[in-house]
Every structure is written in C-alpha cells, then in structure tokens.
XYZ file of C-alpha atoms in Angstrom:
660
model
C -0.220 -0.080 0.181
C 0.886 3.225 -0.953
C 1.411 5.991 1.313
C 1.814 9.418 0.404
C 3.538 12.172 2.088
C 1.487 16.177 1.587
C 3.428 17.611 4.535
C 2.098 20.847 2.508
C -1.535 19.994 2.200
C -1.297 21.553 6.181
C -0.460 23.398 8.485
C 4.139 22.820 9.205
C 3.808 24.459 12.325
C 1.715 24.025 15.277
C 1.060 26.842 18.936
C 3.129 25.868 21.364
C 2.529 23.300 23.389
C -0.138 23.887 25.618
C -1.791 21.324 27.838
C -6.003 23.358 27.990
C -7.306 23.362 24.162
C -5.916 27.148 22.458
C -8.416 29.622 22.510
C -9.287 32.018 19.706
C -11.220 35.228 20.023
C -14.943 35.648 19.022
C -16.965 33.517 18.384
C -14.983 30.232 18.378
C -12.992 31.095 21.274
C -12.286 27.918 22.732
C -12.944 25.340 20.307
C -9.961 22.345 19.345
C -9.246 22.998 15.160
C -10.583 19.836 13.067
C -10.853 18.889 9.691
C -13.120 16.849 7.767
C -13.837 14.219 5.045
C -16.726 12.875 4.517
C -17.706 9.496 1.954
C -19.897 9.163 -1.168
C -23.516 8.072 -1.267
C -26.082 9.409 -3.408
C -29.370 9.884 -0.125
C -26.780 8.502 1.657
C -25.707 11.741 2.842
C -28.632 12.663 5.458
C -26.174 11.374 7.777
C -24.522 14.058 7.383
C -26.091 17.155 8.316
C -26.335 15.489 12.708
C -22.601 14.998 12.477
C -21.462 17.923 11.220
C -24.062 19.637 14.229
C -22.851 17.509 17.158
C -18.557 17.469 15.914
C -19.196 21.963 15.534
C -19.837 21.867 19.405
C -16.665 20.994 20.013
C -14.632 22.160 16.949
C -13.624 24.682 14.370
C -14.465 22.925 10.743
C -10.972 24.254 9.485
C -10.760 22.197 5.724
C -13.171 20.216 4.919
C -13.819 17.880 1.678
C -15.761 14.893 0.606
C -17.628 13.243 -3.103
C -20.471 13.499 -4.379
C -22.852 12.979 -1.825
C -19.708 13.927 0.828
C -18.475 17.091 -1.434
C -22.854 18.722 -0.671
C -22.068 17.944 3.187
C -18.638 19.695 2.625
C -20.932 22.544 1.023
C -23.261 23.357 3.750
C -20.308 22.711 6.466
C -17.710 25.312 4.918
C -20.728 28.007 4.623
C -22.238 27.121 7.927
C -18.152 28.044 9.997
C -18.361 30.873 7.627
C -21.256 32.239 8.840
C -19.588 30.810 12.348
C -16.849 33.514 11.179
C -18.808 36.637 10.367
C -20.507 36.710 13.148
C -23.220 34.177 12.683
C -22.938 31.826 15.547
C -24.090 28.998 15.167
C -27.027 29.875 13.097
C -25.135 27.913 9.856
C -25.183 25.038 11.706
C -29.098 24.332 12.743
C -29.824 25.818 9.408
C -27.521 22.652 8.357
C -29.755 20.850 10.375
C -33.426 22.394 8.854
C -31.880 21.231 5.665
C -31.891 17.762 6.373
C -35.595 17.986 7.821
C -36.312 18.877 4.498
C -34.941 16.390 3.053
C -37.376 14.443 4.824
C -40.952 16.478 3.032
C -39.368 16.254 -0.167
C -36.500 14.298 -0.736
C -37.723 12.586 -3.558
C -38.929 15.827 -5.956
C -35.278 17.061 -5.676
C -34.962 14.901 -8.159
C -36.941 15.491 -11.514
C -36.451 14.088 -14.524
C -35.649 15.771 -18.186
C -38.876 15.403 -19.418
C -38.521 13.700 -22.977
C -36.488 10.714 -20.570
C -39.466 9.743 -17.145
C -39.471 6.584 -18.838
C -36.062 5.677 -18.006
C -36.644 7.332 -14.752
C -39.774 5.676 -13.484
C -37.702 2.424 -14.220
C -35.220 3.140 -12.291
C -37.611 3.965 -9.390
C -38.938 0.176 -9.560
C -35.449 -0.566 -9.290
C -34.510 1.125 -6.119
C -37.944 0.482 -4.724
C -38.791 -1.066 -1.117
C -39.283 -5.382 -2.721
C -43.142 -6.199 -1.574
C -42.799 -9.394 0.688
C -44.339 -12.198 -2.160
C -43.602 -10.752 -5.278
C -40.422 -8.561 -4.939
C -40.225 -5.999 -7.260
C -41.998 -7.939 -10.650
C -45.286 -5.387 -9.429
C -43.533 -2.177 -9.404
C -41.263 -2.887 -12.609
C -44.671 -3.718 -14.286
C -46.422 -0.851 -12.683
C -43.456 1.386 -13.467
C -44.322 -0.041 -17.627
C -47.527 0.548 -17.832
C -47.545 4.066 -17.016
C -44.126 4.731 -18.368
C -45.071 3.970 -22.131
C -48.630 4.231 -22.030
C -49.193 5.278 -25.914
C -48.085 2.259 -26.348
C -50.601 0.358 -24.426
C -53.081 2.468 -24.925
C -52.327 2.196 -29.231
C -52.484 -1.691 -28.957
C -55.866 -1.675 -27.087
C -57.103 -0.094 -29.868
C -55.536 -2.805 -32.284
C -56.543 -5.223 -30.819
C -60.758 -3.330 -30.282
C -60.465 -3.588 -33.831
C -58.642 -7.591 -34.175
C -61.324 -8.870 -31.715
C -64.580 -6.252 -34.489
C -63.292 -7.812 -37.287
C -62.786 -11.041 -35.944
C -66.405 -11.145 -34.689
C -67.184 -10.082 -38.231
C -65.689 -12.864 -40.734
C -65.871 -15.140 -38.694
C -62.184 -16.391 -38.271
C -61.109 -17.180 -34.626
C -57.426 -18.476 -35.761
C -56.389 -15.820 -37.826
C -57.952 -13.489 -34.697
C -55.493 -15.385 -32.567
C -52.597 -14.407 -35.011
C -53.177 -11.134 -35.219
C -53.606 -10.284 -31.891
C -49.841 -12.044 -31.079
C -48.536 -9.955 -33.986
C -49.990 -6.263 -32.138
C -48.674 -7.982 -28.581
C -45.180 -8.740 -30.514
C -45.583 -4.622 -32.079
C -46.771 -3.649 -28.700
C -43.629 -5.502 -26.967
C -40.969 -4.350 -29.891
C -42.530 -1.283 -29.844
C -41.475 -0.614 -25.970
C -37.918 -2.733 -26.071
C -37.307 0.519 -30.108
C -38.474 2.850 -27.455
C -36.242 1.912 -24.824
C -33.239 1.707 -27.132
C -33.788 5.343 -28.503
C -33.780 6.210 -24.780
C -30.877 4.852 -23.956
C -28.660 5.176 -26.874
C -30.446 8.274 -28.501
C -31.671 10.417 -25.606
C -30.072 10.105 -22.571
C -26.461 11.310 -24.779
C -28.038 14.080 -26.187
C -28.751 14.717 -22.123
C -25.024 13.947 -20.956
C -25.903 10.489 -19.963
C -27.465 12.312 -16.951
C -31.665 11.796 -16.107
C -31.689 15.055 -14.263
C -29.592 17.594 -14.938
C -30.527 19.709 -11.571
C -33.203 22.478 -12.999
C -36.899 22.165 -12.321
C -38.655 21.231 -15.584
C -41.216 23.578 -17.484
C -44.080 23.386 -15.075
C -42.792 21.921 -11.504
C -43.610 23.976 -8.689
C -40.639 22.325 -6.165
C -37.489 23.142 -7.124
C -34.997 20.505 -8.162
C -31.159 20.086 -6.270
C -29.566 22.410 -8.094
C -31.224 24.923 -6.926
C -31.896 23.817 -3.513
C -28.545 23.322 -3.188
C -27.463 26.882 -4.021
C -30.031 28.241 -2.272
C -29.514 26.119 1.140
C -25.628 27.171 0.943
C -25.973 30.843 0.301
C -28.894 30.596 3.266
C -26.478 28.300 5.791
C -23.598 30.744 4.718
C -26.412 34.284 5.826
C -25.138 35.921 2.668
C -28.724 36.810 2.024
C -30.517 40.050 0.927
C -33.900 40.907 2.167
C -36.282 39.093 2.210
C -33.992 35.308 2.114
C -33.345 36.143 -1.767
C -29.566 34.424 -2.533
C -27.286 37.384 -3.927
C -24.134 36.384 -5.338
C -23.086 32.919 -3.936
C -20.459 31.910 -2.020
C -17.044 31.987 -3.048
C -13.840 30.358 -2.466
C -12.898 33.634 -1.998
C -15.607 34.335 0.768
C -14.574 30.916 2.453
C -10.718 32.100 2.719
C -10.562 35.710 3.866
C -9.494 34.748 7.816
C -5.166 35.511 6.881
C -3.036 32.823 6.550
C -3.375 30.104 8.821
C -7.869 31.152 9.730
C -9.209 30.081 6.602
C -12.503 28.366 5.648
C -11.138 25.141 3.066
C -13.235 22.841 0.852
C -12.781 20.020 -1.722
C -14.156 17.758 -3.992
C -13.390 14.630 -5.976
C -14.663 15.108 -9.828
C -13.887 12.710 -13.213
C -12.850 14.597 -16.861
C -14.367 11.184 -17.756
C -13.199 12.478 -21.522
C -9.476 13.016 -20.165
C -10.237 10.575 -18.035
C -8.727 11.748 -15.108
C -9.356 13.093 -11.656
C -9.871 16.368 -10.822
C -9.087 17.954 -7.283
C -11.953 21.378 -7.274
C -11.693 24.191 -6.503
C -10.193 24.379 -10.491
C -7.380 26.927 -9.982
C -5.357 27.107 -13.146
C -7.617 28.657 -15.838
C -7.431 26.091 -18.717
C -11.539 25.738 -19.075
C -14.329 27.201 -20.217
C -18.774 27.104 -19.901
C -20.774 27.909 -22.636
C -23.803 29.527 -21.185
C -26.836 27.526 -22.991
C -25.226 24.019 -21.731
C -25.279 26.167 -17.613
C -28.521 27.487 -18.490
C -30.132 24.267 -18.641
C -27.697 23.038 -15.384
C -27.217 26.277 -12.946
C -30.248 28.732 -11.500
C -29.921 31.912 -13.132
C -28.266 33.789 -10.487
C -25.284 31.019 -10.632
C -25.097 31.445 -15.001
C -24.533 35.088 -14.920
C -21.888 35.431 -11.654
C -20.108 33.195 -14.036
C -20.705 35.498 -17.109
C -19.953 38.253 -15.087
C -16.590 37.075 -14.114
C -15.099 35.100 -16.670
C -13.522 36.760 -19.696
C -16.582 36.075 -23.521
C -13.671 34.202 -25.679
C -14.621 35.792 -29.474
C -14.909 32.579 -31.442
C -12.163 31.635 -34.171
C -12.576 30.781 -37.929
C -10.669 27.352 -36.911
C -13.018 26.149 -34.537
C -14.500 22.865 -35.229
C -18.319 22.474 -36.342
C -20.267 22.404 -32.488
C -18.282 24.403 -30.381
C -20.458 26.877 -28.376
C -20.108 31.219 -30.042
C -21.422 31.967 -26.496
C -17.582 30.362 -24.099
C -16.807 32.264 -21.510
C -13.666 31.882 -19.077
C -14.494 29.563 -15.986
C -13.001 31.667 -13.113
C -11.533 29.660 -10.519
C -9.535 30.657 -7.197
C -11.190 32.373 -5.453
C -13.844 34.349 -7.899
C -14.992 29.634 -7.856
C -18.500 29.257 -6.675
C -19.203 26.909 -3.687
C -21.965 25.361 -5.977
C -19.127 24.270 -8.483
C -17.401 22.287 -5.730
C -20.721 20.293 -5.038
C -22.977 20.025 -8.743
C -19.163 19.155 -10.491
C -18.138 16.033 -7.702
C -22.417 15.308 -8.225
C -22.871 13.586 -11.491
C -23.584 10.747 -10.656
C -23.262 8.548 -12.907
C -27.259 7.756 -15.677
C -29.305 9.671 -12.726
C -27.653 13.508 -12.172
C -25.846 15.018 -15.769
C -22.500 15.532 -16.453
C -21.346 19.581 -16.588
C -19.599 20.378 -19.940
C -16.797 22.150 -20.256
C -14.002 23.227 -22.745
C -10.492 22.723 -22.892
C -7.426 22.631 -24.927
C -7.000 19.356 -26.621
C -2.772 19.513 -26.646
C -3.227 17.092 -29.591
C -5.745 18.620 -31.561
C -3.944 21.621 -33.699
C -5.098 23.301 -37.187
C -3.031 26.483 -39.066
C -1.297 25.912 -35.394
C -3.657 26.548 -32.234
C -4.615 24.158 -30.217
C -8.591 24.055 -31.034
C -11.535 23.448 -28.183
C -12.905 19.979 -27.097
C -15.937 19.545 -25.072
C -14.769 17.174 -21.395
C -17.350 15.813 -19.753
C -17.712 16.319 -15.978
C -18.721 12.832 -13.583
C -19.065 11.915 -10.781
C -15.778 12.077 -8.531
C -17.097 9.115 -6.450
C -15.775 7.577 -9.556
C -12.017 8.388 -8.790
C -12.412 8.810 -5.476
C -15.474 8.180 -3.028
C -13.479 9.072 0.485
C -10.625 10.906 -0.254
C -9.295 10.689 2.990
C -5.892 11.370 1.316
C -7.128 14.898 1.158
C -6.281 17.431 4.056
C -2.642 15.003 5.244
C 0.666 15.230 5.957
C 3.171 13.501 7.555
C 2.822 15.355 11.216
C -0.573 15.987 11.798
C -1.557 19.348 13.553
C -4.862 18.929 14.170
C -6.941 15.600 13.323
C -9.108 14.907 9.577
C -12.046 13.614 10.506
C -13.078 10.263 7.810
C -17.322 10.246 8.590
C -17.814 6.569 6.339
C -20.690 4.637 4.921
C -20.739 0.961 4.821
C -24.104 -1.371 5.109
C -25.069 -3.280 7.541
C -25.328 -6.660 8.038
C -27.736 -7.789 10.130
C -25.648 -11.607 10.286
C -22.539 -10.620 10.749
C -23.156 -7.530 13.461
C -25.673 -9.182 15.582
C -29.335 -7.302 14.891
C -31.689 -8.887 13.590
C -34.090 -6.157 10.904
C -37.202 -6.238 11.393
C -37.560 -6.584 7.112
C -36.688 -4.886 4.236
C -39.436 -2.843 4.539
C -38.584 0.486 5.784
C -42.173 0.799 7.425
C -41.568 -2.774 9.316
C -38.025 -0.795 10.699
C -37.925 0.713 13.984
C -35.817 3.449 15.929
C -35.246 1.811 18.985
C -35.601 -1.613 17.608
C -32.489 -0.633 15.132
C -31.089 2.153 17.196
C -31.722 2.853 20.154
C -30.985 -1.521 21.013
C -28.035 -1.526 19.128
C -26.944 1.746 17.920
C -23.132 0.282 19.168
C -23.162 -1.816 16.370
C -23.929 1.018 13.713
C -21.379 2.988 14.167
C -17.697 1.581 14.483
C -14.311 3.498 15.896
C -10.786 2.004 16.181
C -8.891 2.715 18.786
C -6.304 5.031 18.735
C -3.278 2.823 17.841
C -4.676 -0.103 16.004
C -5.590 -1.146 12.915
C -9.264 -0.729 11.270
C -10.507 -4.441 11.580
C -9.721 -7.460 8.827
C -12.299 -6.234 5.743
C -15.057 -8.684 5.819
C -16.180 -10.946 3.680
C -18.692 -10.801 1.345
C -19.927 -13.263 -0.865
C -20.683 -12.465 -4.624
C -24.655 -13.001 -5.468
C -24.778 -13.526 -9.473
C -23.296 -11.811 -12.661
C -24.606 -8.134 -12.217
C -22.730 -8.129 -8.670
C -20.132 -9.697 -9.432
C -19.208 -6.947 -12.367
C -20.306 -4.002 -10.460
C -17.643 -5.424 -7.147
C -15.023 -5.408 -9.559
C -16.609 -1.650 -11.121
C -16.031 -0.793 -6.390
C -12.496 -2.813 -6.011
C -11.382 -0.838 -9.151
C -12.456 2.488 -8.332
C -12.191 1.980 -3.642
C -9.391 0.246 -3.900
C -6.994 2.842 -2.484
C -9.262 5.091 -0.197
C -10.460 1.429 1.158
C -6.984 0.219 1.566
C -5.885 3.937 3.250
C -8.774 4.637 5.158
C -7.699 1.176 7.073
C -3.734 2.476 8.528
C -2.778 2.870 11.351
C -2.489 6.804 12.184
C -5.948 6.656 10.066
C -7.971 5.140 10.897
C -8.863 5.952 14.887
C -10.297 8.975 13.542
C -12.769 7.957 10.668
C -16.407 6.336 12.394
C -18.053 4.528 10.259
C -21.427 4.658 9.993
C -24.068 1.399 8.555
C -27.052 1.088 6.735
C -29.620 -0.134 6.186
C -29.059 -1.726 2.534
C -32.146 -1.132 0.459
C -33.933 0.957 3.503
C -31.293 3.437 4.043
C -29.244 5.764 1.537
C -27.791 4.571 -1.230
C -29.761 4.692 -4.497
C -33.344 5.556 -2.000
C -34.840 8.943 -3.558
C -37.982 7.504 -2.040
C -36.650 7.864 2.492
C -39.392 8.716 4.070
C -39.382 11.531 7.062
C -39.220 8.565 9.925
C -36.306 7.254 8.268
C -34.724 10.738 6.966
C -34.932 11.483 10.347
C -33.189 8.529 11.980
C -30.525 8.497 9.618
C -29.745 12.045 11.225
C -29.582 10.902 14.496
C -27.756 8.424 13.866
C -25.264 11.314 11.974
C -25.648 12.968 15.927
C -24.480 10.263 17.087
C -21.465 9.446 14.680
C -20.222 12.790 15.851
C -20.816 11.979 19.555
C -18.550 9.349 18.381
C -16.071 11.862 16.839
C -16.437 14.496 19.791
C -15.951 11.993 22.679
C -14.188 9.586 22.395
C -10.928 10.737 19.727
C -7.368 11.231 21.322
C -5.117 13.312 19.791
C -1.747 13.006 21.951
C -2.234 9.065 20.538
C -3.782 9.695 16.924
C 0.042 12.356 16.468
C 1.940 9.242 18.964
C 0.455 6.491 16.494
C 1.286 8.998 12.664
C 4.616 9.641 13.941
C 5.315 5.546 14.127
C 3.242 5.228 11.482
C 5.315 7.338 9.210
C 8.345 7.376 9.871
C 8.643 3.423 9.858
C 8.274 3.854 6.285
C 11.242 7.315 6.302
C 13.552 5.626 7.811
C 13.949 2.556 5.036
C 13.192 5.241 2.270
C 15.723 7.538 3.728
C 18.117 4.467 4.156
C 17.603 3.565 0.043
C 18.142 7.504 -0.800
C 21.208 7.396 1.131
C 22.423 3.963 -1.117
C 21.693 5.569 -4.236
C 22.637 9.056 -3.577
C 26.563 7.384 -2.216
C 26.436 4.734 -5.321
C 28.118 6.347 -8.429
C 26.223 4.602 -11.866
C 28.174 5.336 -15.641
C 25.803 7.436 -17.255
C 25.412 4.502 -20.696
C 27.372 1.572 -21.186
C 31.020 1.645 -21.117
C 30.374 5.185 -20.480
C 31.586 7.786 -17.253
C 30.896 6.325 -13.940
C 29.251 9.651 -12.263
C 28.154 10.139 -8.545
C 25.169 11.974 -7.600
C 27.056 15.009 -6.243
C 28.664 15.000 -9.465
C 24.708 15.806 -11.714
C 23.525 17.642 -8.761
C 26.066 20.249 -9.145
C 27.451 19.962 -13.254
C 24.292 18.475 -15.422
C 21.296 20.952 -16.321
C 22.251 24.066 -14.872
C 22.190 26.876 -16.006
C 25.457 28.915 -15.865
C 27.161 31.483 -13.507
C 26.088 32.713 -10.313
C 21.762 31.281 -10.304
C 23.106 27.571 -11.221
C 25.617 28.027 -8.460
C 23.177 29.235 -6.368
C 20.522 26.166 -7.543
C 24.130 23.686 -7.661
C 24.862 24.115 -3.684
C 20.986 23.981 -2.833
C 20.852 21.275 -4.370
C 23.866 19.402 -3.156
C 23.078 20.976 0.384
C 19.768 19.326 0.599
C 20.515 15.917 -0.614
C 23.732 15.255 1.863
C 21.897 16.388 4.369
C 19.094 13.448 3.512
C 22.230 10.993 2.993
C 23.424 11.983 6.155
C 19.596 11.216 7.889
C 19.368 7.660 5.662
C 23.370 6.465 6.530
C 21.936 7.300 10.329
C 18.869 5.564 9.723
C 21.171 2.154 8.135
C 22.987 1.962 10.843
C 20.230 1.916 13.909
C 19.163 -1.187 11.926
C 22.198 -3.034 11.796
C 23.045 -2.167 15.619
C 19.194 -3.510 16.249
C 17.289 0.207 17.173
C 15.714 1.013 14.042
C 11.999 2.432 14.537
C 10.420 -0.375 12.200
C 12.385 -3.381 14.328
C 11.385 -1.184 17.817
C 8.021 -1.147 17.148
C 7.058 -3.806 14.609
C 3.524 -3.500 12.553
C 1.680 -5.765 9.848
C 0.340 -2.997 8.142
C 2.652 -2.090 4.018
C 2.915 1.763 3.257
C 6.036 3.575 1.728
C 7.010 6.587 0.610
C 6.625 8.357 -2.850
C 5.931 10.658 -5.854
C 2.792 10.922 -5.930
C 0.680 13.028 -8.940
C -2.221 15.389 -7.035
C -5.461 16.055 -9.224
C -5.449 19.581 -7.096
C -3.437 20.996 -10.062
C -2.096 24.359 -10.071
C 0.754 24.777 -12.472
C 0.866 28.361 -11.666
C 1.473 28.165 -7.196
C 3.723 27.485 -4.989
C 4.702 23.452 -4.930
C 3.027 21.998 -1.527
C 3.962 24.534 0.764
C 1.011 25.996 3.372
C 0.961 29.017 4.962
C 3.237 28.116 8.870
C 1.299 29.774 11.776
C 4.440 28.294 14.095
C 5.048 31.528 15.891
C 7.925 33.583 14.276
C 10.926 32.469 17.060
C 9.547 28.568 16.850
C 11.844 29.123 13.060
C 14.837 28.103 13.623
C 17.825 29.413 11.072
C 18.955 26.995 8.739
C 23.036 27.685 10.745
C 21.593 25.640 13.894
C-alpha cells in the first residue's frame, strides 16, 4: 500500500504546546480545530447534517472535503463555519439540521427527470423500490412499464379492439388469434425500440443523466441544484431582503480570514473525456463553459455571476463545428463558487447529468492553434469516493476526521432487522438497542478490523464488485492504516432501506439517519485522542521514512555509468554539473541541491546504522501494515502556484535559522 506524503496540504507549524485547548477570539473561542472528510453515497448523505452539527460543538472546522454527497455536506459545513466566523454564531449549523429535516419531506421531489427521459426514470424508481414481501419488485416494474409507455399500450388496446371486431365479423378465430399475437409482439417491439432510442440517443444528448438539477417546465418544486444553491447561501447568511439569495458564496469568501484562519473546502470530480480526476475547486484557468449549456444545469443567478466574472471567448474561424459561440472562461481561485464544488462532484452516472466544460486539446492543432474540445465532468466517487488523503500531512497538527458509510450486515453485526420494508423498521429496534453495532471507531494505535468477506450474489453483483474494487481499493486500504483508522467513524446503513439509491426515503427514515449522524459526531468528539493519534502517526510515518531515507542514501552514494561503457558519475557530480544554468544562478542551484541531498543522505546513513544495530523504529515498533513513501500525481492541478507549501502558523520565534 502506498502512503502518499503531502506535507504542504496542512499548516506545517502549530501553536506552542499547552495542556488546555487553544482558544481564539470571536465566536469560536475555546474550540479545538479539525478537518473533516465525508464519503459519497447519494442519499446516504442525510447522515451528515447531524454529524456536522455535533462535531461543530467541540471543533472549529478548518478544511472540509468529500465526494458526491460528501461534497454537498462539505459545502454546507463550510458555509456554516463561514457564518460562525462572520459573527453568525451557530445559526449556520442549525440551518444544516433544518435542511436535513427538509429532506425528509421532499427528498424524492429534488430528483426531477428531463421530460423526454421520464420513462427511464420510472424504470429506475422501480429498480430501487422496496421489494414486495412475496413478489419482490415485479409489481413495481409492471406498474412502471404500464405508466411509462402508456401510448404504446393505448395503441395496442385500440388495435386489439379492431382485430376482435374484425374477427367477429369474419368469423375466423384462428386468424384473429394470430393477429392478436402480432399486435402484442408489435407492442413489445415498440417498447424495446423506445427504450433503445432513450438509451442510445436521448440519454447521450442529455450528457448521460436523467436529471439536470433544474426543475422541468411546469414544475413548482425546486430540483436538487436549485435547492443546494439556495441552501449554501442561506446557511452562510449571504441573503438579501426577504431571504433572497444574491451573489453566491465563493472560495474567496471562505479564505478571507488570514493565512492560518481561513476555511478550505475540497472535493473530487472526474473528467471522463480526459481520463483523469481533478480536485475542486479548480485552480488553473484552462476551462471554458457555454452559457447555453450551463443554463440547463444551474440557476440563472449562478450563470449570471459566472459570466460576469469570466472573460468571453471570441469565436475563431478555425473552430470545429459544434464549438459554442457563447463560451466564457470559467472563474477559478477565489472567484470559484462553492456551489460548483458540490455540483461538479455530484454527477452520479446515469442519474445526474455530467457537467460539460471546454478546454484546448494538446494533441489537436489547426493552423498553429489548439482546438477546443468538450469534456464531461462526472461523479467524484469514480476517482475517489472517500478522499481520505485530503489535507493530509506527515505529522498532523489537528485531526482530520472521516465519516465513512457501509452496509449493515444483520448476521455479522448481531442485528435482527424487522424486514426490508421501510415501514416495518422501527427506530428503537434498529438504533436505540444496537447503536454501537451501527457505528465503528477503532481505538488509537490500532488498525481497523479486517475487511469483511461478503458473498457474491450473481453476475450483476460480480460486475459491481469489479467496478467498486477498481475505483475504491486505494481509499479502502489507506483508511485502514494505523494513524488513519482511529479518526474515521463508520456508519452502517440498512441496504435497500436507508441511503444509497433510495430516493423515496420517508421522513422517519431521514430523521433516523440524522440522529445516527449525531451519534457518530458525538463518538468522534468524545473518544478521539489527539495525543495518541499524533504518537501513532509519528510511528507509522517514521517507520516508512527510515528505510526510504536509507535507500536514498545508498543511491546517492553509489556512482553509476551514464551509459554502457561511459563515465561513472555520482549524484554529487550530477547535482552540481548536469543541466544547470551558467553563472551565479547555476552555482546557487547547485549549492542548494547539494546541501539538501547531503543532509538527506546523512539521515539515511544514520537510519541504516540504527537498523544494523537493531534499534530502527520499524524494529522497535513492529507492525503489520504495508506502506511506502513515494511521489504521487496529485489531482489538485495548480501549475502556477507554489508547490505543496502551506502557511507557517507557528510563532515566528520557533522558526530556527538554517545554521542552528
């Protein structure tokens, strides 16, 4: 397993050691600080409001992130913390709880399909419905086919009437029977053809999503993107007279508290067209958006803001056919709306439309100019559904809590559910009696329990496991390392009843999950041991740094030929002679490289000597985990910014000169 080190992702310094919690002036006086990561899970995200509100009673939220539904919760939490930092007290966190209660009343109405794709949405609803105790989902599918394709059945009924009447007039029952069979076959063929057109023509035209996020024409209820946009600004307190939202909350708003006091929000998204993930918010000005395309995905006030902040592109004669003429540069950095962090991470494949952005294709050039190509940004969970690597540091100066989601195995967790029907599951039976079976938080200094072994139930489950393992294995193993597992609380949900694709959860279920989230937040706030966590992280990281430094020293001190039969060169010569600029600048670079390499090599030599003497950290603290230090490619693309250097927040007097 690879242990990626990102020392610049978090403040490298910390206040002078004190026994009591550090306090700050303002509305968060007396609070500790923490970061928070939340896993994706579509409707499972209703767990997060209660957890966020409870954690915020003890901790001030600094860096908050997630994927998909976790990204929505992260933006809500960031908005609430922003309100607290701007004098609003806990009003933002109370608003998060209210938003959770609101979901119980209108969760299903948030997902409104594009009218042309409503038949497919009806079939999806049937597939995720609560099974009948006797007949399973067959009645739901039958009703979905009947209501979704009613024009076909109506035409079939009319033809059957004609056929029967003709048969009565002619008196040929054998012919009538064949004609009836032909009508039935034609109806089935028509439905299959309709579904084919929806899947392979209509769905691609709608960027592979049934729901755009905006309400269809004639609908009175807000769809999920409208609702999320209003909730973010309402939670943040950025509203005008009568509570009307104005300009959206931005990344710049969250960061305007000084280098060491700002709020950072991050999420994952996946550019399917480029075959790579991105960390949100985007930081480089490489993407354009079409106003016309965005008007089908985002509320008008958000589109107006983006167009006002972005430079309009002048169309070129070399543009290929299909490039929109209403392209604007996507605002990045401080101008990036917090809503886009949620929406770009939320595009769950097939259910929610992907977000189109345009950028230059580095391999397509006409008349010396790179061509613009359309990129589809889909769900962040495709790349990393639980980005526990966010905000990580070799030595943490504050905890980065994680909230993970898993399924409740009734047999494994000694739980007897009343059945898979939501109406039969009672709160005291599932939660009140067996709450500790629904939550899991390993103790400090230990790994998470071994991964459960689950049977594979049929071909579809086999394919699903392949996809999930391929995309989640890194997150899964990373979150189980010592020093990682002890800060992650796992919430177990009843599969098919709570969360997941369950779009029709009722109010009792939603409230049950919010209460379960509060219990998870309480568990983190009351049982997490920061001193034990820091000790374990030091042991974990140092035990893999030691052999890595020893290996570095060996490579640094071993001369190698530059080619077969060529001159033998050492790293010392390479760093002072190879590929460096001439003059004083080259000498300065060489001195810096050599000095740094010599210091690392010296550390590596001492590490090897300790190993030979049997006193290395890995020998004194043997552990079973497998990890290594390596350079990893980061989805946080920021080519024009400083590389992995965070603000130094320790007192200036603690920064020692290089000569000391």
